Short mmCIF file of C-alpha atoms in Angstrom, two decimals:
data_model
loop_
_atom_site.label_atom_id
_atom_site.label_comp_id
_atom_site.label_asym_id
_atom_site.label_seq_id
_atom_site.Cartn_x
_atom_site.Cartn_y
_atom_site.Cartn_z
CA UNK A 1 99.41 109.74 90.60
CA UNK A 2 98.36 113.11 89.32
CA UNK A 3 100.99 114.96 87.32
CA UNK A 4 102.66 117.44 89.63
CA UNK A 5 103.88 119.54 86.71
CA UNK A 6 100.35 120.54 85.75
CA UNK A 7 99.93 123.97 87.30
CA UNK A 8 96.89 126.24 87.13
CA UNK A 9 96.98 129.40 85.06
CA UNK A 10 95.97 131.54 88.06
CA UNK A 11 97.43 130.46 91.40
CA UNK A 12 95.90 131.52 94.69
CA UNK A 13 97.96 133.55 97.16
CA UNK A 14 99.65 131.73 100.04
CA UNK A 15 97.25 133.40 102.47
CA UNK A 16 94.26 132.10 100.53
CA UNK A 17 95.98 128.72 100.22
CA UNK A 18 96.24 128.63 104.03
CA UNK A 19 92.49 129.24 104.28
CA UNK A 20 91.86 126.50 101.71
CA UNK A 21 93.96 123.98 103.70
CA UNK A 22 92.09 124.79 106.94
CA UNK A 23 88.73 124.57 105.17
CA UNK A 24 89.64 121.20 103.67
CA UNK A 25 90.24 119.78 107.15
CA UNK A 26 86.80 121.03 108.16
CA UNK A 27 85.17 119.60 105.01
CA UNK A 28 86.85 116.21 105.55
CA UNK A 29 85.50 116.01 109.09
CA UNK A 30 82.15 117.36 107.85
CA UNK A 31 82.09 114.36 105.50
CA UNK A 32 82.76 112.01 108.41
CA UNK A 33 79.75 113.39 110.30
CA UNK A 34 77.23 113.24 107.45
CA UNK A 35 76.44 109.47 107.73
CA UNK A 36 75.90 109.74 111.51
CA UNK A 37 72.56 111.52 111.03
CA UNK A 38 71.41 108.69 108.76
CA UNK A 39 72.36 105.75 110.98
CA UNK A 40 68.82 105.50 112.36
CA UNK A 41 67.41 105.36 108.83
CA UNK A 42 69.92 102.69 107.82
CA UNK A 43 69.03 100.61 110.88
CA UNK A 44 65.33 100.76 110.03
CA UNK A 45 66.02 99.73 106.43
CA UNK A 46 68.46 96.90 107.06
CA UNK A 47 67.80 95.92 110.68
CA UNK A 48 71.32 95.71 112.10
CA UNK A 49 72.31 95.88 115.77
CA UNK A 50 74.00 98.74 117.71
CA UNK A 51 77.22 96.70 117.62
CA UNK A 52 77.19 96.64 113.81
CA UNK A 53 76.50 100.38 113.86
CA UNK A 54 79.57 101.09 115.98
CA UNK A 55 81.65 98.72 113.85
CA UNK A 56 80.71 100.79 110.79
CA UNK A 57 81.99 103.90 112.54
CA UNK A 58 85.11 102.11 113.81
CA UNK A 59 85.88 101.07 110.22
CA UNK A 60 86.21 104.75 109.36
CA UNK A 61 88.51 105.42 112.34
CA UNK A 62 90.78 102.47 111.54
CA UNK A 63 90.94 103.62 107.92
CA UNK A 64 92.13 107.07 109.00
CA UNK A 65 94.71 105.55 111.33
CA UNK A 66 96.00 103.17 108.65
CA UNK A 67 96.71 106.01 106.24
CA UNK A 68 98.28 108.20 108.91
CA UNK A 69 100.71 105.44 109.89
CA UNK A 70 101.46 103.94 106.46
CA UNK A 71 101.23 106.96 104.14
CA UNK A 72 101.29 110.01 106.39
CA UNK A 73 104.54 111.22 104.80
CA UNK A 74 103.58 110.47 101.19
CA UNK A 75 103.02 114.15 100.37
CA UNK A 76 106.56 115.03 101.54
CA UNK A 77 107.79 113.38 98.34
CA UNK A 78 104.85 113.69 95.95
CA UNK A 79 103.83 117.22 96.91
CA UNK A 80 100.82 118.49 98.83
CA UNK A 81 98.55 119.32 95.87
CA UNK A 82 98.67 115.88 94.14
CA UNK A 83 97.90 114.03 97.36
CA UNK A 84 95.10 116.45 98.27
CA UNK A 85 93.57 116.12 94.81
CA UNK A 86 93.77 112.32 94.98
CA UNK A 87 92.22 112.32 98.47
CA UNK A 88 89.34 114.52 97.33
CA UNK A 89 88.67 112.17 94.41
CA UNK A 90 88.60 109.28 96.90
CA UNK A 91 86.17 111.13 99.18
CA UNK A 92 83.90 111.87 96.22
CA UNK A 93 83.99 108.18 95.29
CA UNK A 94 83.08 107.23 98.89
CA UNK A 95 80.18 109.71 98.75
CA UNK A 96 78.86 108.03 95.61
CA UNK A 97 79.11 104.64 97.37
CA UNK A 98 76.97 105.96 100.24
CA UNK A 99 74.31 107.06 97.73
CA UNK A 100 74.32 103.66 95.97
CA UNK A 101 74.50 101.56 99.17
CA UNK A 102 71.70 98.99 99.39
CA UNK A 103 73.00 96.96 102.34
CA UNK A 104 75.12 97.32 105.45
CA UNK A 105 78.03 95.71 103.56
CA UNK A 106 78.24 98.75 101.31
CA UNK A 107 78.22 101.00 104.38
CA UNK A 108 81.38 99.24 105.55
CA UNK A 109 82.98 99.66 102.12
CA UNK A 110 82.04 103.34 101.86
CA UNK A 111 83.19 104.07 105.43
CA UNK A 112 86.51 102.27 104.85
CA UNK A 113 87.24 104.27 101.69
CA UNK A 114 86.16 107.47 103.43
CA UNK A 115 88.52 106.75 106.35
CA UNK A 116 91.51 105.93 104.16
CA UNK A 117 91.14 109.06 102.05
CA UNK A 118 90.36 111.27 105.05
CA UNK A 119 93.62 110.18 106.67
CA UNK A 120 95.53 111.21 103.55
CA UNK A 121 93.72 114.53 103.35
CA UNK A 122 94.04 115.68 106.96
CA UNK A 123 97.71 114.70 107.28
CA UNK A 124 98.57 116.51 104.04
CA UNK A 125 96.39 119.54 104.73
CA UNK A 126 97.86 119.83 108.24
CA UNK A 127 101.38 119.92 106.79
CA UNK A 128 100.33 122.49 104.16
CA UNK A 129 98.72 124.56 106.90
CA UNK A 130 102.04 125.03 108.67
CA UNK A 131 103.97 125.66 105.46
CA UNK A 132 101.53 128.28 104.18
CA UNK A 133 101.21 130.18 107.47
CA UNK A 134 102.96 133.53 107.09
CA UNK A 135 105.13 133.03 110.22
CA UNK A 136 104.93 129.20 110.48
CA UNK A 137 103.50 129.60 113.99
CA UNK A 138 102.85 126.04 115.19
CA UNK A 139 100.59 127.27 118.01
CA UNK A 140 98.29 129.20 115.65
CA UNK A 141 98.26 126.33 113.18
CA UNK A 142 97.30 123.82 115.90
CA UNK A 143 94.42 126.07 116.95
CA UNK A 144 93.18 126.44 113.36
CA UNK A 145 93.45 122.68 112.86
CA UNK A 146 91.55 121.89 116.06
CA UNK A 147 88.76 124.40 115.44
CA UNK A 148 88.30 123.29 111.82
CA UNK A 149 88.11 119.64 112.92
CA UNK A 150 85.54 120.11 115.69
CA UNK A 151 83.37 122.57 113.76
CA UNK A 152 83.43 120.37 110.66
CA UNK A 153 82.40 117.25 112.60
CA UNK A 154 79.52 119.00 114.37
CA UNK A 155 78.23 120.73 111.26
CA UNK A 156 78.35 117.49 109.30
CA UNK A 157 75.90 115.84 111.69
CA UNK A 158 73.68 118.92 112.15
CA UNK A 159 73.44 119.92 108.47
CA UNK A 160 72.90 116.31 107.42
CA UNK A 161 70.10 115.98 109.98
CA UNK A 162 68.47 119.20 108.75
CA UNK A 163 68.62 118.09 105.12
CA UNK A 164 67.18 114.67 105.98
CA UNK A 165 64.34 116.24 107.95
CA UNK A 166 63.44 119.18 105.69
CA UNK A 167 64.13 118.08 102.11
CA UNK A 168 63.02 115.13 99.97
CA UNK A 169 65.22 112.17 99.04
CA UNK A 170 66.55 111.93 102.59
CA UNK A 171 69.14 109.23 101.82
CA UNK A 172 70.57 111.16 98.87
CA UNK A 173 70.34 114.91 99.51
CA UNK A 174 73.05 115.15 102.24
CA UNK A 175 75.51 113.34 99.98
CA UNK A 176 74.69 115.58 97.01
CA UNK A 177 75.54 118.62 99.15
CA UNK A 178 78.71 116.90 100.37
CA UNK A 179 79.76 116.00 96.83
CA UNK A 180 79.33 119.64 95.78
CA UNK A 181 81.53 120.81 98.68
CA UNK A 182 84.22 118.30 97.75
CA UNK A 183 84.08 119.39 94.09
CA UNK A 184 84.55 123.03 95.14
CA UNK A 185 87.47 121.91 97.31
CA UNK A 186 89.00 120.12 94.32
CA UNK A 187 88.91 123.33 92.24
CA UNK A 188 90.41 125.33 95.13
CA UNK A 189 93.27 122.83 95.61
CA UNK A 190 93.96 122.83 91.88
CA UNK A 191 94.59 126.58 92.13
CA UNK A 192 96.43 126.68 95.48
CA UNK A 193 100.22 127.09 95.62
CA UNK A 194 102.40 124.01 96.09
CA UNK A 195 104.26 124.33 99.43
CA UNK A 196 106.77 121.53 98.67
CA UNK A 197 109.56 123.01 96.54
CA UNK A 198 111.46 119.80 95.68
CA UNK A 199 109.75 116.47 95.08
CA UNK A 200 110.99 112.92 94.66
CA UNK A 201 109.58 109.50 93.81
CA UNK A 202 106.73 108.74 96.24
CA UNK A 203 107.23 105.76 98.56
CA UNK A 204 105.07 104.26 101.26
CA UNK A 205 107.28 104.42 104.33
CA UNK A 206 105.46 103.40 107.52
CA UNK A 207 106.05 105.79 110.39
CA UNK A 208 106.61 103.46 113.33
CA UNK A 209 105.52 104.86 116.71
CA UNK A 210 108.21 105.61 119.27
CA UNK A 211 108.24 107.71 122.43
CA UNK A 212 111.66 108.64 123.88
CA UNK A 213 112.00 108.03 127.62
CA UNK A 214 112.64 111.73 128.30
CA UNK A 215 109.16 112.78 127.18
CA UNK A 216 107.06 109.82 128.31
CA UNK A 217 105.44 111.78 131.17
CA UNK A 218 103.98 114.53 128.92
CA UNK A 219 103.07 111.85 126.37
CA UNK A 220 101.10 109.89 128.97
CA UNK A 221 99.31 113.09 130.00
CA UNK A 222 98.38 113.95 126.40
CA UNK A 223 97.41 110.33 125.67
CA UNK A 224 95.12 110.12 128.72
CA UNK A 225 93.55 113.41 127.67
CA UNK A 226 92.90 111.96 124.22
CA UNK A 227 91.39 108.81 125.76
CA UNK A 228 89.00 110.69 128.08
CA UNK A 229 87.87 113.17 125.42
CA UNK A 230 87.84 111.22 122.17
CA UNK A 231 86.35 108.07 123.65
CA UNK A 232 83.15 109.92 124.53
CA UNK A 233 83.30 111.74 121.17
CA UNK A 234 83.47 108.39 119.35
CA UNK A 235 80.54 107.11 121.37
CA UNK A 236 78.55 110.25 120.47
CA UNK A 237 79.34 109.93 116.77
CA UNK A 238 78.19 106.31 116.71
CA UNK A 239 75.31 106.20 119.23
CA UNK A 240 74.73 109.86 120.12
CA UNK A 241 71.84 110.33 117.71
CA UNK A 242 70.01 107.43 119.41
CA UNK A 243 70.51 108.97 122.86
CA UNK A 244 69.26 112.36 121.62
CA UNK A 245 66.18 110.73 120.10
CA UNK A 246 65.40 108.97 123.38
CA UNK A 247 65.89 112.03 125.60
CA UNK A 248 64.05 114.44 123.30
CA UNK A 249 61.35 111.80 122.66
CA UNK A 250 61.36 112.43 118.92
CA UNK A 251 62.37 110.79 115.69
CA UNK A 252 63.33 114.19 114.22
CA UNK A 253 66.76 113.82 112.59
CA UNK A 254 67.69 117.44 113.30
CA UNK A 255 67.02 117.02 117.03
CA UNK A 256 69.02 113.79 116.98
CA UNK A 257 72.10 115.72 115.82
CA UNK A 258 71.84 118.50 118.40
CA UNK A 259 73.87 116.68 121.05
CA UNK A 260 76.81 115.99 118.74
CA UNK A 261 76.81 119.58 117.49
CA UNK A 262 76.64 120.91 121.07
CA UNK A 263 79.63 118.76 122.04
CA UNK A 264 81.85 119.68 119.10
CA UNK A 265 80.64 123.28 118.72
CA UNK A 266 81.32 124.13 122.36
CA UNK A 267 84.75 122.47 122.02
CA UNK A 268 85.62 124.80 119.12
CA UNK A 269 84.39 127.93 120.91
CA UNK A 270 86.26 127.00 124.09
CA UNK A 271 89.48 126.45 122.13
CA UNK A 272 89.20 129.95 120.67
CA UNK A 273 88.40 131.57 124.03
CA UNK A 274 91.16 129.80 125.98
CA UNK A 275 93.75 129.64 123.21
CA UNK A 276 96.30 131.61 125.28
CA UNK A 277 95.91 129.44 128.38
CA UNK A 278 99.07 127.70 129.59
CA UNK A 279 99.15 124.04 128.44
CA UNK A 280 99.11 122.61 131.98
CA UNK A 281 96.19 124.88 132.94
CA UNK A 282 94.19 123.97 129.85
CA UNK A 283 94.74 120.25 130.42
CA UNK A 284 93.84 120.51 134.13
CA UNK A 285 90.79 122.76 134.08
CA UNK A 286 89.57 121.42 130.74
CA UNK A 287 89.67 117.87 132.11
CA UNK A 288 87.81 119.01 135.23
CA UNK A 289 85.09 120.57 133.05
CA UNK A 290 84.97 117.38 130.97
CA UNK A 291 84.45 115.32 134.14
CA UNK A 292 81.61 117.63 135.26
CA UNK A 293 80.01 117.43 131.84
CA UNK A 294 80.18 113.65 131.80
CA UNK A 295 78.63 113.52 135.28
CA UNK A 296 75.73 115.65 134.01
CA UNK A 297 75.41 113.35 131.01
CA UNK A 298 75.12 110.36 133.33
CA UNK A 299 72.42 112.20 135.32
CA UNK A 300 70.58 113.03 132.09
CA UNK A 301 70.60 109.42 130.91
CA UNK A 302 69.45 108.18 134.33
CA UNK A 303 66.66 110.76 134.77
CA UNK A 304 65.50 111.08 131.14
CA UNK A 305 66.33 114.81 131.17
CA UNK A 306 67.03 116.66 127.92
CA UNK A 307 68.03 119.80 129.87
CA UNK A 308 70.79 118.02 131.79
CA UNK A 309 71.81 116.36 128.53
CA UNK A 310 72.36 119.70 126.77
CA UNK A 311 74.14 121.14 129.81
CA UNK A 312 76.40 118.11 130.01
CA UNK A 313 77.30 118.19 126.32
CA UNK A 314 78.09 121.93 126.35
CA UNK A 315 80.18 121.81 129.54
CA UNK A 316 81.79 118.50 128.62
CA UNK A 317 82.45 119.66 125.06
CA UNK A 318 84.12 122.85 126.31
CA UNK A 319 86.32 120.83 128.61
CA UNK A 320 87.06 118.32 125.86
CA UNK A 321 88.29 121.06 123.50
CA UNK A 322 90.47 122.86 126.04
CA UNK A 323 91.86 119.70 127.65
CA UNK A 324 92.79 118.08 124.37
CA UNK A 325 94.45 121.24 123.05
CA UNK A 326 96.31 121.82 126.32
CA UNK A 327 97.64 118.28 126.52
CA UNK A 328 98.68 118.27 122.87
CA UNK A 329 100.46 121.63 123.19
CA UNK A 330 102.29 120.40 126.29
CA UNK A 331 103.46 117.37 124.33
CA UNK A 332 104.50 119.15 121.11
CA UNK A 333 106.50 121.69 123.11
CA UNK A 334 108.92 119.01 124.35
CA UNK A 335 109.22 116.65 121.35
CA UNK A 336 112.75 116.68 119.88
CA UNK A 337 112.64 117.54 116.17
CA UNK A 338 114.21 114.21 115.17
CA UNK A 339 111.47 112.26 117.00
CA UNK A 340 108.46 114.41 116.10
CA UNK A 341 107.01 112.12 113.39
CA UNK A 342 107.42 108.94 115.48
CA UNK A 343 105.92 110.49 118.62
CA UNK A 344 102.94 111.97 116.76
CA UNK A 345 102.40 108.59 115.09
CA UNK A 346 102.14 107.03 118.56
CA UNK A 347 99.78 109.79 119.66
CA UNK A 348 97.53 109.29 116.63
CA UNK A 349 97.36 105.56 117.37
CA UNK A 350 96.17 106.30 120.92
CA UNK A 351 93.70 108.96 119.75
CA UNK A 352 92.06 106.85 117.04
CA UNK A 353 92.03 103.77 119.24
CA UNK A 354 90.22 105.93 121.82
CA UNK A 355 87.66 106.92 119.16
CA UNK A 356 87.01 103.42 117.85
CA UNK A 357 87.52 100.82 120.59
CA UNK A 358 85.17 102.37 123.20
CA UNK A 359 82.59 102.86 120.43
CA UNK A 360 82.78 99.14 119.61
CA UNK A 361 82.53 98.24 123.30
CA UNK A 362 79.63 100.68 123.68
CA UNK A 363 77.79 99.07 120.79
CA UNK A 364 78.25 95.65 122.39
CA UNK A 365 76.97 96.87 125.77
CA UNK A 366 74.06 98.75 124.17
CA UNK A 367 72.92 95.54 122.53
CA UNK A 368 72.40 94.04 126.00
CA UNK A 369 71.36 96.94 128.26
CA UNK A 370 70.27 99.74 125.90
CA UNK A 371 71.70 103.08 124.83
CA UNK A 372 71.06 105.12 127.99
CA UNK A 373 72.71 102.67 130.44
CA UNK A 374 75.64 102.46 128.01
CA UNK A 375 76.18 106.21 128.23
CA UNK A 376 75.88 106.02 132.03
CA UNK A 377 78.68 103.43 132.14
CA UNK A 378 81.02 105.04 129.63
CA UNK A 379 80.29 108.58 130.80
CA UNK A 380 81.30 107.56 134.34
CA UNK A 381 84.50 105.94 133.06
CA UNK A 382 85.38 109.02 130.99
CA UNK A 383 84.79 111.27 134.01
CA UNK A 384 87.17 109.19 136.15
CA UNK A 385 89.90 109.29 133.50
CA UNK A 386 89.36 113.05 133.10
CA UNK A 387 89.85 113.60 136.84
CA UNK A 388 93.08 111.61 136.69
CA UNK A 389 94.27 113.81 133.80
CA UNK A 390 93.34 116.95 135.77
CA UNK A 391 95.40 115.76 138.73
CA UNK A 392 98.41 114.80 136.59
CA UNK A 393 98.23 118.13 134.73
CA UNK A 394 98.48 120.09 137.98
CA UNK A 395 101.69 118.17 138.73
CA UNK A 396 103.24 119.62 135.57
CA UNK A 397 102.66 123.22 136.65
CA UNK A 398 105.94 125.18 136.39
CA UNK A 399 107.41 125.88 139.79
CA UNK A 400 108.17 129.53 140.64
CA UNK A 401 111.83 130.47 140.81
CA UNK A 402 113.27 130.91 144.32
CA UNK A 403 116.40 132.74 143.24
CA UNK A 404 116.96 136.05 145.12
CA UNK A 405 116.00 139.10 143.13
CA UNK A 406 118.88 141.61 142.95
CA UNK A 407 118.25 145.09 144.31
CA UNK A 408 117.49 147.65 141.68
CA UNK A 409 120.09 150.32 141.05
CA UNK A 410 119.23 153.84 142.18
CA UNK A 411 117.40 155.85 139.57
CA UNK A 412 119.36 158.56 137.84
CA UNK A 413 118.22 161.73 136.25
#
């Protein structure tokens, strides 16, 4: 463990520290998207199936989930800076493993290490984000967290694709850029203020999931929203580049990443535009937009249309961002303080299972019927779940008060 007593000579302000924490979340998700643009290259080199490809991605998701459940509260005792510094070192090590990988086995190893360290980073950075916010506004912090996550994921795939397509050493250049970003992040964390005032001996204390009976209805709504949105996101991050290549009829790596960027970029923009929307409204109308987007995606896959594909990813991505944020805000608003960690642990399990399990199933199906029919099947399923979420969200709309309004007193001069 890094020595928590080692402090930098010049410490950043708390406001700058807040920006650093938000940027770190984006960089961590950027790192997760970088290998996606290279999956096609890896398949050509080592000849593995779509199922193996989705298993590689699922390894990352399970690694994140493992750290969130087993060590999500480690920084409460050790401090935010030491855990962030250790996580960044781990991500840099995973980046080196990607560069040195000469078989699919090493992809699994690199993805596993990347997932484990990403889980430690995002849980710690999310806690620091709230502590460093000038008013500790949970709503503003959730928005910053969500936007950083979606933008980082999309940019990781798009920038990686551009570097692969435009610069030499395609298998190395994206990771060199990523390593440089992580090194800059390490320097920034070294100089950021430590939000945890008192520290104790670090212990790995698993946070067991538990949902009190009183809040199971909003939890089910938020969980279904996570399933409908993140399942299609996981499928995009594992097989989306293949679908883009087929619909755009090109092997260009930059074009292959356009769909993923359109999905996550539109999600981030929609979250900013509709950030003041009531939670029930965001969950309902966002889920409806997600269902429409998925229907367009199914049409695109069936008709070989790149135009419908882009329209579906933009509309579906917008709905995904708003629906997920609305459902999560509705849930966090009713969680008792003493159950917050246990409930969020349960939510993370659902969310990361939604990212990984459908991706594995999609890889299995794609091995038999192809990528486009796979997206038709899973896009249809996601649309149905999204419509169910939209209906359930409308049931949570606050009812207007029917109490009689007292007559106003006469105005006086």
